[in-house]
Amino acid sequence: MMDGADRGENAAWRVGVDSGGTFTDLCMFDETSDRIMVWKVPSTPDDPSRGIAQGVAQGMCERAGPAAQPAAATTYLGHGTTVATNALITHRGARVGLLVTEGFRDLLEIGRQKRPDLYDLFADKPPILVPRELRFEVPERLLHTGQVLHPLDAEAVRRAARQMRAAGVEAVAICFLYAFVNPAHEQAARRIVEEEMPGAFICASHEIAPEFREFERLSTVVVNAYLGPIMHRYISRLTPRLRDLGLPVAPHLTQSNGGVVRFETAAQTPVRAVLSGPSTGVIAAQAIGTQAGLAHLITFDMGGTSSDVALLSGGAAALTNESTVHGYPIKAPMLDIHTVGAGGGSIARINSGGLLKVGPESAGADPGPVCYGLGATEPTVTDANIVLQVLNPTHLLDGRMEVRRDLAVAAIARMAGQLGMDTMDTAQGIISVVTANMAKAIRVISVQRGHDPRDYALMAFGGAGPLHAVRLAQELDIVTVVIPRNPGILCAMGLLLTDLRADFATTRLLPLEPGQTGAISDAMAQAEAGARSWFETEDIAPEARHATRRIDMRYEGQNYELSIPVPDGAIDAAMLDTLAAAFAAAHQRAYGFTAEQERIFCVTFRAGALGTVRKAALSERPEGGPSAASAVIGARQVWYPETRDFTETTLYARDRLAPGMRFDGPAIVEQMDTTTLVPPGTRARVDRMDNLILEIAP
Amino acid sequence: MSPTVSPLPDPPLPDPITVEVIGAALSSIVEETGEALVRASYSTNIKERRDCSTALFDRTGRTLCQAEHIPVHLGSFLDFIPMLMAAHDAGGLRPGDVFIGNDAYRGGGTHLPDIVLAEPIFVDDTLIAWTVNLAHHADFVDRAHAHIYQEGLRIPPIRLYRGGELQKDVLDLILLNCQVPRERLSDLRAQMAANRVGVQRFQDLCARYGAATVLAASEALLDYAERKMRAGLAALPDGSWRFEDVFDNLDSDQPVPLAVTVTTSGEDIRLDFDAPPQVRSGINMTRTALLATVYYIVKSVVDPSVLPNAGLARPITVTAPEGSILNCSHPAAVNGRVQTCQRVADLILGALAQAAPHRVTACTNSTCTVAQFSGTRSSGPDAGSYWVYLETIGGGGGARPDADGLDGIHVHATNTSNLPIEALELEYPLILERYELVDGSGGTGRFRGGMGMRRVYRATGDCLVHVDVSRNLSRSWGLFGGGEGGHGAFSTSPGAEPFVQGAGRLRAGEWLEIVTPGGGGYGAPGDAAAEASR
């Protein structure tokens, strides 16, 4: 059961909890009144479940009032966590043992044999997650057809399992060659390990990533085993805490693909949760964009140390099936999110060649930017914004934090002296350089994937996103920028807007030809069967089930596929023609040519399963008059590169802006969790969902 | 041979920030063209092993930006545009012209399988830059290497497309000289597509900033790389250091002695090489291959963050005897020049170790072990056609002043991926039986050298094989008391025909085992103070 029973006249709460390293953000939505409430509590990194449970309990009492019995009235709880990511970054995963095909014990270390950096002789590979003595070779071998060349040596598996048990191994990964074609050997080995190591976390490559290319599959199953016991422990602590609060529903966890699954499912495939955090922001952006009528969006989530960007085409976030996360290749469905080390705290430096560089080093929270007055001397992006007075030059965080513009000016003036430039030009230069770095990240997810950013609107969130959004848009020739109502808690809000989701894949190399119609149909059906059984396991009501299907295709001889959607209907000759035409169009778009005389091959058959949940409705307000005079809270002098001078700039309070209001740049919009810059030449309006829409003059 | 092109207006002097922004855009462009090339390509050597490179050049052929792919490929790029411009009337260049070339003596190449495609970039009818890419075509196999005429088809820079129109007669001539023409055609098409991306993106950049600003910023980026290289060189002590090593290889009976004298003086560095006269085998290297190797290793030691453009070469002077193995002349064979490149890079490390012991590693495995398999398809729709499988196998990295050497990696002038086993066995009549690190192959020391690798193939059909391994007689040296790395070697199943100079034949069921060398250690083993700090 995923949705709570109808609770009649009582409030019915949907709760989103986004747990990060510093803060845990909560977002609550009352289905009966459309109220949305948000709050933040400090995270408890030693045992994150404690902070989450406390935060949920406190917040519910404070915001909803104890009389409302919010816990008992909760119909849904969605949770995003950085537990998996952090364990991978800090290398505090489980003690893992590995079973591989005889002859390939070192494959995990060899990888693709490229060195970690082309020129840096001192660069290191990411640490190997399974030490050599815990990697065991097992006599067995399949051919690429799936035929058995050498049968599995069951006794060797048993011996290895006993050694692993003796060595204190908590999790076992199994990866044999061609298990994605024929999983029989992996399945048999798994049964033996289960017998010998009761209680261990066990996973096999055909279960986690049944796809071609052995190293990437191996890396994925090893990361999964490495994170398995961590995620398992986390969930087994959090579940009773939430139950004790009186929550009557099964909590859900977000995955890297932007969907949510039940805790029990999530515990089996933690490798699918490594982008759990940023994916929810993208999902929230998707929901807001759809409602605002913006189907083509680039999301831009800028925080203190980094920025995450993603592309949504036709209202849907691009998915990738393989990515390198913290140095480890992972084959799992993930939103195509690209991260760059550019944030408000990014440090500006002049390097030995005399050029200005910004980031990826960040000042962090302590000492923070120079303007915090905590002893830092190297200017950051935030300092540049303080000097330009784009940010409030005396106070941040709604007046709660004092800043020292004089220190920031002095730091940037020193840098300007070295560059032989004016101080204000240098401050603006820091913004230009960090903007160029972020533009480069957006080019990776747009132009490099065949999308022209000029066809997209930019949705900016995170603490620093709205500050830099228009400059970034200008760099990319984007003409529309959207700033949602609550840019600082968008991830928690995304948890209330996301559906249950899982992806299934079958790899089979088949030519896209009429003679293969049956085989193609069978392969597609196999992937779809996985989706069907998942609907059953997750107990999703028939009317809430939505299935999608795609086939990854390429020309014969190529090794990289393009993923082509398969329309509904039987797979027959006419369908094959449709698919061939769609593939040719996609190839033309991606590479600029088609090869009519080459055969097209199907490689991976993918089924996506979506269980729609009732989501927080984003309420709309009627538009009022265009005058924004009632939202004006003052004015300040802000320096703009357009005039290379300070210009009197109107300040608006975000919470006083109402739908229908319009105003022109130069303007600054302030709110507790962010500041929005509306430079000269940019026009702003508020839409019916309270989004701020900025239109940039071309 | 400076080309005559119409002059551009005097560029405004861009500020350092515009320069930085345009520099980021140039590196985006070369990375994006590289990705397009890999994804659209057909041969395993490019689509999986990524044995290809992309770059942008100014109108006179100076490197503006090279993607971080394969350092030795820069060698093929260095002279391509100058030679092209020497052979063709600049006034006759048109948008949509695409030049192809590979020759080591007339085409700027370093060996014939590396085929370069270059397309001029025009803005407002003015030639402003070139987009250039190179792909290593796994072809021209089962050849002799007494001189370059035996090594494959020599192609000077000629038009493959003229104003966007394919010159089919040129293409037909090239394909007829290739053993796997279908792959060649498809890979050339991918190279074409990559250049189209490069032209489009560069023109977009010029539309945004103005061509004059882009060119002025490019010029500034060259100066910037030079300044950064000079700043790094100035930090090295002044002096002169000599280092010698031998180059043992399967082609020659005697190990070849090689030596370098590295002299640093203020912000400049000079490298004078000694080498015997060129030989009738494929180990000779062109001057451009030598320069590419020197630029790579000097940048790596002095400052790895220097932009990979022509500016970094300005403080570097290189000499090598003309007609020697390290600076060969027509008609020397050059197919195996990467082996020589690797040894040269380690020679320079050996010399610089005396000047800056904390900036270098001990000797790497010093080679790029190559296994090339070929044969004809025995069944299926392609029966009778050639297949070629090229693999380069990594070895040990040199131990570092503060860490062990990396195990099983590609070093120095090359950096290609392995072919996944699940791709290899699908495409070729081979089964991979073993792929592992070789225990004990890293030189001992306070920090041990990286381990070499063992790769064992079993043929499921008859095939021809050519193996190129080195360090089979010598060993990679350690530094400051560190031990030597393990030997490179290869062997075949009992009963297989013996190989001659690395070339032979496997019959169905027979196996070939290749072992790559390990790297040298750093510091004497058992140094207590150092052990404690580990």
PDB file of C-alpha atoms in Angstrom, chain A residues 189-286:
ATOM      1  CA  ALA A 189      27.367 -19.379  -6.674  1.00  0.00           C
ATOM      2  CA  ARG A 190      25.004 -17.070  -4.867  1.00  0.00           C
ATOM      3  CA  ARG A 191      23.087 -20.014  -3.382  1.00  0.00           C
ATOM      4  CA  ILE A 192      26.294 -21.540  -2.084  1.00  0.00           C
ATOM      5  CA  VAL A 193      27.463 -18.265  -0.538  1.00  0.00           C
ATOM      6  CA  GLU A 194      24.062 -17.820   1.106  1.00  0.00           C
ATOM      7  CA  GLU A 195      24.443 -21.257   2.695  1.00  0.00           C
ATOM      8  CA  GLU A 196      27.934 -20.575   3.946  1.00  0.00           C
ATOM      9  CA  MET A 197      27.494 -16.952   5.002  1.00  0.00           C
ATOM     10  CA  PRO A 198      24.032 -16.507   6.480  1.00  0.00           C
ATOM     11  CA  GLY A 199      23.323 -12.864   7.175  1.00  0.00           C
ATOM     12  CA  ALA A 200      25.877 -11.515   4.713  1.00  0.00           C
ATOM     13  CA  PHE A 201      24.804  -8.968   2.102  1.00  0.00           C
ATOM     14  CA  ILE A 202      25.141 -10.749  -1.249  1.00  0.00           C
ATOM     15  CA  CYS A 203      24.682  -9.417  -4.762  1.00  0.00           C
ATOM     16  CA  ALA A 204      25.475 -10.741  -8.235  1.00  0.00           C
ATOM     17  CA  SER A 205      26.234  -8.713 -11.351  1.00  0.00           C
ATOM     18  CA  HIS A 206      23.284 -10.034 -13.353  1.00  0.00           C
ATOM     19  CA  GLU A 207      20.919  -8.725 -10.672  1.00  0.00           C
ATOM     20  CA  ILE A 208      22.452  -5.285 -10.373  1.00  0.00           C
ATOM     21  CA  ALA A 209      23.635  -4.399 -13.884  1.00  0.00           C
ATOM     22  CA  PRO A 210      22.861  -7.089 -16.466  1.00  0.00           C
ATOM     23  CA  GLU A 211      24.776  -5.345 -19.245  1.00  0.00           C
ATOM     24  CA  PHE A 212      27.799  -5.756 -21.507  1.00  0.00           C
ATOM     25  CA  ARG A 213      31.347  -4.555 -20.546  1.00  0.00           C
ATOM     26  CA  GLU A 214      32.681  -6.599 -17.674  1.00  0.00           C
ATOM     27  CA  PHE A 215      34.689  -3.968 -15.828  1.00  0.00           C
ATOM     28  CA  GLU A 216      31.894  -1.446 -15.528  1.00  0.00           C
ATOM     29  CA  ARG A 217      29.479  -4.227 -14.456  1.00  0.00           C
ATOM     30  CA  LEU A 218      32.013  -5.463 -11.903  1.00  0.00           C
ATOM     31  CA  SER A 219      32.589  -1.973 -10.541  1.00  0.00           C
ATOM     32  CA  THR A 220      28.829  -1.512 -10.132  1.00  0.00           C
ATOM     33  CA  VAL A 221      28.227  -4.739  -8.249  1.00  0.00           C
ATOM     34  CA  VAL A 222      31.233  -4.082  -6.006  1.00  0.00           C
ATOM     35  CA  VAL A 223      30.004  -0.573  -5.134  1.00  0.00           C
ATOM     36  CA  ASN A 224      26.614  -2.094  -4.402  1.00  0.00           C
ATOM     37  CA  ALA A 225      28.117  -4.629  -2.006  1.00  0.00           C
ATOM     38  CA  TYR A 226      30.318  -1.945  -0.462  1.00  0.00           C
ATOM     39  CA  LEU A 227      27.286   0.201   0.347  1.00  0.00           C
ATOM     40  CA  GLY A 228      24.856  -2.659   1.073  1.00  0.00           C
ATOM     41  CA  PRO A 229      25.470  -3.187   4.792  1.00  0.00           C
ATOM     42  CA  ILE A 230      25.726   0.593   5.352  1.00  0.00           C
ATOM     43  CA  MET A 231      22.368   1.260   3.762  1.00  0.00           C
ATOM     44  CA  HIS A 232      20.893  -1.767   5.455  1.00  0.00           C
ATOM     45  CA  ARG A 233      21.983  -0.554   8.894  1.00  0.00           C
ATOM     46  CA  TYR A 234      20.785   2.951   8.177  1.00  0.00           C
ATOM     47  CA  ILE A 235      17.359   1.810   7.105  1.00  0.00           C
ATOM     48  CA  SER A 236      17.029  -0.644   9.951  1.00  0.00           C
ATOM     49  CA  ARG A 237      17.679   2.176  12.432  1.00  0.00           C
ATOM     50  CA  LEU A 238      15.462   4.722  10.781  1.00  0.00           C
ATOM     51  CA  THR A 239      12.461   2.444  10.211  1.00  0.00           C
ATOM     52  CA  PRO A 240      11.691   1.737  13.882  1.00  0.00           C
ATOM     53  CA  ARG A 241      12.288   5.368  14.827  1.00  0.00           C
ATOM     54  CA  LEU A 242       9.694   6.473  12.309  1.00  0.00           C
ATOM     55  CA  ARG A 243       7.363   3.678  13.379  1.00  0.00           C
ATOM     56  CA  ASP A 244       7.702   4.791  16.989  1.00  0.00           C
ATOM     57  CA  LEU A 245       6.523   8.258  15.983  1.00  0.00           C
ATOM     58  CA  GLY A 246       3.301   6.597  14.953  1.00  0.00           C
ATOM     59  CA  LEU A 247       3.716   6.875  11.190  1.00  0.00           C
ATOM     60  CA  PRO A 248       1.181   4.487   9.687  1.00  0.00           C
ATOM     61  CA  VAL A 249       2.826   4.274   6.231  1.00  0.00           C
ATOM     62  CA  ALA A 250       5.856   2.570   4.729  1.00  0.00           C
ATOM     63  CA  PRO A 251       8.542   5.211   4.124  1.00  0.00           C
ATOM     64  CA  HIS A 252      10.128   5.597   0.695  1.00  0.00           C
ATOM     65  CA  LEU A 253      13.655   6.462  -0.362  1.00  0.00           C
ATOM     66  CA  THR A 254      14.717   8.393  -3.472  1.00  0.00           C
ATOM     67  CA  GLN A 255      16.962   6.838  -6.074  1.00  0.00           C
ATOM     68  CA  SER A 256      19.452   8.350  -8.493  1.00  0.00           C
ATOM     69  CA  ASN A 257      16.834   8.066 -11.247  1.00  0.00           C
ATOM     70  CA  GLY A 258      14.612  10.544  -9.416  1.00  0.00           C
ATOM     71  CA  GLY A 259      12.057   7.929  -8.421  1.00  0.00           C
ATOM     72  CA  VAL A 260      11.311   6.565  -4.983  1.00  0.00           C
ATOM     73  CA  VAL A 261      11.130   2.957  -3.809  1.00  0.00           C
ATOM     74  CA  ARG A 262      10.266   1.347  -0.532  1.00  0.00           C
ATOM     75  CA  PHE A 263      12.984   1.153   2.082  1.00  0.00           C
ATOM     76  CA  GLU A 264      13.254  -2.636   1.710  1.00  0.00           C
ATOM     77  CA  THR A 265      13.829  -2.361  -2.042  1.00  0.00           C
ATOM     78  CA  ALA A 266      16.312   0.470  -1.560  1.00  0.00           C
ATOM     79  CA  ALA A 267      18.327  -1.624   0.867  1.00  0.00           C
ATOM     80  CA  GLN A 268      18.975  -4.229  -1.841  1.00  0.00           C
ATOM     81  CA  THR A 269      20.342  -1.800  -4.449  1.00  0.00           C
ATOM     82  CA  PRO A 270      22.122   1.043  -2.666  1.00  0.00           C
ATOM     83  CA  VAL A 271      24.231   1.662  -5.796  1.00  0.00           C
ATOM     84  CA  ARG A 272      21.080   3.114  -7.285  1.00  0.00           C
ATOM     85  CA  ALA A 273      20.893   5.754  -4.557  1.00  0.00           C
ATOM     86  CA  VAL A 274      24.272   7.466  -4.971  1.00  0.00           C
ATOM     87  CA  LEU A 275      22.618  10.541  -6.503  1.00  0.00           C
ATOM     88  CA  SER A 276      19.607  10.384  -4.194  1.00  0.00           C
ATOM     89  CA  GLY A 277      20.181  13.945  -2.956  1.00  0.00           C
ATOM     90  CA  PRO A 278      20.498  16.084  -6.101  1.00  0.00           C
ATOM     91  CA  SER A 279      17.966  14.022  -8.048  1.00  0.00           C
ATOM     92  CA  THR A 280      15.065  15.259  -5.942  1.00  0.00           C
ATOM     93  CA  GLY A 281      15.842  18.895  -6.764  1.00  0.00           C
ATOM     94  CA  VAL A 282      15.649  18.016 -10.436  1.00  0.00           C
ATOM     95  CA  ILE A 283      12.309  16.287  -9.910  1.00  0.00           C
ATOM     96  CA  ALA A 284      10.912  19.318  -8.113  1.00  0.00           C
ATOM     97  CA  ALA A 285      12.133  21.534 -10.943  1.00  0.00           C
ATOM     98  CA  GLN A 286      10.462  19.192 -13.404  1.00  0.00           C
TER      99      GLN A 286
END
